[in-house]
Steps between C-alpha positions, in 0.01 A plus 500: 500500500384764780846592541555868430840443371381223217209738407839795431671215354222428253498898430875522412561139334509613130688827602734231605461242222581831273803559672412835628515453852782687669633543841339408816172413332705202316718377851119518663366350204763194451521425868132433494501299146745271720303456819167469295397222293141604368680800385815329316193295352323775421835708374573176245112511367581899423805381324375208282157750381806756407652225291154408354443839403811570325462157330206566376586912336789295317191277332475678144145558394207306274507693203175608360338298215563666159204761390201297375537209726199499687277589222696176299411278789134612535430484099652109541301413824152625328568307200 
């Protein structure tokens, strides 16, 4: 991975996962994604941790135990 262009690529991959790469910088930016395996690999690994991460924010909290719980718990476990 000494290539200069996969080190930019690596720079500007979640700009481009996010959709926010425009103009030139995308043509550059999809011609090498097509000539470059390590960085389509490397572009799918960014995508699938996105997916992860949104996954997991939609995961509704543990509530807290009720008031008194750990105090209930320790009275039982010394008895």
């Amino acid at each position: 991975m000494s290539d200069p262009r996969c080190e930019r690529f690596r720079e500007l991959a979640s700009v481009f996962v996010d959709e926010r790469l425009e103009g030139d910088e995308l043509l550059a930016f999809e011609g090498h994604l097509e000539r470059c395996g390590e960085c389509r690999l490397f572009e799918a690994g960014l995508r699938r941790f996105r997916q992860v991460l949104r996954a997991a924010a939609s995961v509704e909290p543990l509530r807290r135990p009720p008031a008194g719980f750990a105090a209930g718990v320790t009275a039982r476990l010394a008895r």
